[in-house]
């Protein structure tokens, strides 16, 4: 069979759009040029690829079969392109990173250090909630995700790279603020300001209270760590947040970390990507950088309490 890559490309556009006019627009060709290429392809193959139903066109059986093959050819060509681009090294790469909202407190710093080492890499950072992170992984829309709870029911590779202690916080004038040891039962009598449903932090807190047979009293729900810290400062309730989010508040003594039984709730940060996703030199460099450097570059604020971090 004697057809060209160009004819296949034109055929694919018509088959996908089911319109010669729209395919011509997409390919910046005239409509007669598109029709001619499709006709030549049909002549070469010896079978009709489209049938005309009034003003509509549809794929014939042969057209459908060929469309499946052309889609596979396109995937292989895109992969070849990616691999060959990769061989040019780190010069022109793009890194797409998505992080959970809490991780944003250190991710930008990490990316800034990485960007200094690899100045020609373009970086796109998306800060979003857990549900969106999972959807992005499903749809292959991101190279790497930084999150606290990799979902167990997906085929992913997840590596823990840094501790993520969750601490209980109160305003400095709160009656529990200067206690050296607060039982969990006493803490559970307080009202808490919590993150929204779907937040990894919130899931971990709910699990912790349940495991210890305590009920978590809440009523106030907020969709960002910043809002929670403001609410706690304003005396609306106690909070439980990642120690990573508290740098400024602890420095300015606007918030106190409580010495509560079972705290900090010790979690990990994970770097997550789809199993089998091909590494480019850029994603590999970022992956190795985070594993080697994250704990050195990201300092946890001093919380004036005993943690084993
Ligand atoms: P989040 O953080 O609470 O901002 O979703 C992610 C996590 O800790 O799992």
Coordinates of N, CA, C and O and ligand atoms in Angstrom, one line a residue, residues 99-104 128-130 133 146-150 164 166 195-196 198-204 223 225 242 267-269, ligand 1:
X99 N 0.1 20.4 43.2 CA 0.3 20.2 44.7 C -1.0 20.4 45.5 O -1.8 21.3 45.1
X100 N -1.1 19.7 46.6 CA -2.2 19.9 47.5 C -2.1 21.3 48.1 O -0.9 21.8 48.3
X101 N -3.2 21.9 48.5 CA -3.1 23.3 49.0 C -2.1 23.5 50.2 O -1.3 24.4 50.2
X102 N -2.1 22.5 51.1 CA -1.1 22.6 52.2 C 0.3 22.6 51.8 O 1.2 23.3 52.3
X103 N 0.6 21.7 50.7 CA 1.9 21.6 50.2 C 2.4 22.9 49.6 O 3.7 23.1 49.4
X104 N 1.5 23.8 49.2 CA 2.0 25.0 48.6 C 2.9 25.8 49.5 O 3.7 26.6 49.0
X128 N -4.2 22.9 44.1 CA -5.6 22.5 44.0 C -6.0 21.5 45.1 O -5.1 21.1 45.9
X129 N -7.2 21.1 45.1 CA -7.6 20.2 46.2 C -7.4 18.7 45.7 O -7.1 18.4 44.6
X130 N -7.6 17.9 46.7 CA -7.3 16.4 46.5 C -8.1 15.8 45.3 O -7.5 15.1 44.5
X133 N -6.6 16.8 42.1 CA -5.3 16.1 41.9 C -5.5 14.7 41.4 O -4.8 14.3 40.5
X146 N 2.3 16.4 44.4 CA 2.7 16.3 45.8 C 1.5 16.4 46.6 O 0.7 17.3 46.6
X147 N 1.3 15.3 47.4 CA 0.0 15.2 48.2 C 0.3 14.4 49.5 O 1.3 13.7 49.6
X148 N -0.7 14.4 50.4 CA -0.5 13.8 51.6 C -1.0 12.4 51.7 O -0.6 11.5 52.5
X149 N -2.0 12.1 50.8 CA -2.7 10.8 50.9 C -2.8 10.2 49.5 O -3.9 10.4 48.9
X150 N -1.9 9.5 49.0 CA -2.1 8.9 47.6 C -3.3 8.0 47.6 O -3.4 7.1 48.6
X164 N 5.2 15.3 57.6 CA 4.2 16.3 57.7 C 3.4 16.3 59.0 O 2.4 15.6 59.1
X166 N 1.0 17.2 61.9 CA -0.2 18.0 62.1 C -0.2 18.4 63.6 O -0.1 17.5 64.5
X195 N -10.8 22.0 58.0 CA -10.8 22.2 56.5 C -12.0 21.5 55.9 O -12.7 20.7 56.5
X196 N -12.2 21.8 54.6 CA -13.4 21.3 53.9 C -13.3 19.8 53.7 O -12.2 19.2 53.7
X198 N -12.8 16.5 51.7 CA -12.0 16.3 50.6 C -10.5 16.7 50.8 O -9.6 16.4 50.1
X199 N -10.3 17.5 51.9 CA -9.0 17.9 52.3 C -8.3 16.7 53.0 O -8.9 16.0 53.8
X200 N -7.0 16.4 52.6 CA -6.3 15.3 53.1 C -6.1 15.5 54.6 O -6.1 14.6 55.4
X201 N -5.8 16.8 55.0 CA -5.6 17.1 56.5 C -6.9 16.7 57.2 O -6.8 16.1 58.3
X202 N -8.0 17.1 56.7 CA -9.3 16.8 57.4 C -9.5 15.3 57.6 O -9.8 14.8 58.7
X203 N -9.2 14.5 56.5 CA -9.4 13.1 56.6 C -8.5 12.5 57.7 O -8.9 11.7 58.5
X204 N -7.3 13.0 57.8 CA -6.3 12.5 58.8 C -6.8 12.8 60.2 O -6.7 12.0 61.1
X223 N -12.1 26.5 53.7 CA -11.4 25.8 52.6 C -9.9 26.2 52.4 O -9.4 25.9 51.4
X225 N -6.0 26.8 54.7 CA -5.3 26.9 56.0 C -5.2 28.3 56.5 O -5.3 28.5 57.7
X242 N -1.1 21.5 59.4 CA 0.2 21.1 59.2 C 1.2 22.1 59.8 O 1.0 23.3 59.6
X267 N 2.4 12.5 59.7 CA 2.0 12.0 58.3 C 3.3 12.3 57.4 O 4.3 12.8 57.9
X268 N 3.1 11.9 56.2 CA 4.2 12.1 55.2 C 3.7 12.9 54.0 O 2.5 12.8 53.7
X269 N 4.7 13.6 53.4 CA 4.4 14.1 52.0 C 4.9 13.1 51.0 O 5.9 12.5 51.2
Ligands
LIG1 P1 -4.8 19.3 52.1 O1 -3.4 18.6 52.1 O2 -5.4 19.1 53.4 O3 -4.4 20.7 51.8 O4 -5.6 18.6 51.0 C1 -3.1 17.4 51.6 C2 -2.9 16.4 52.6 O5 -2.4 16.8 53.7 O6 -3.2 15.2 52.3

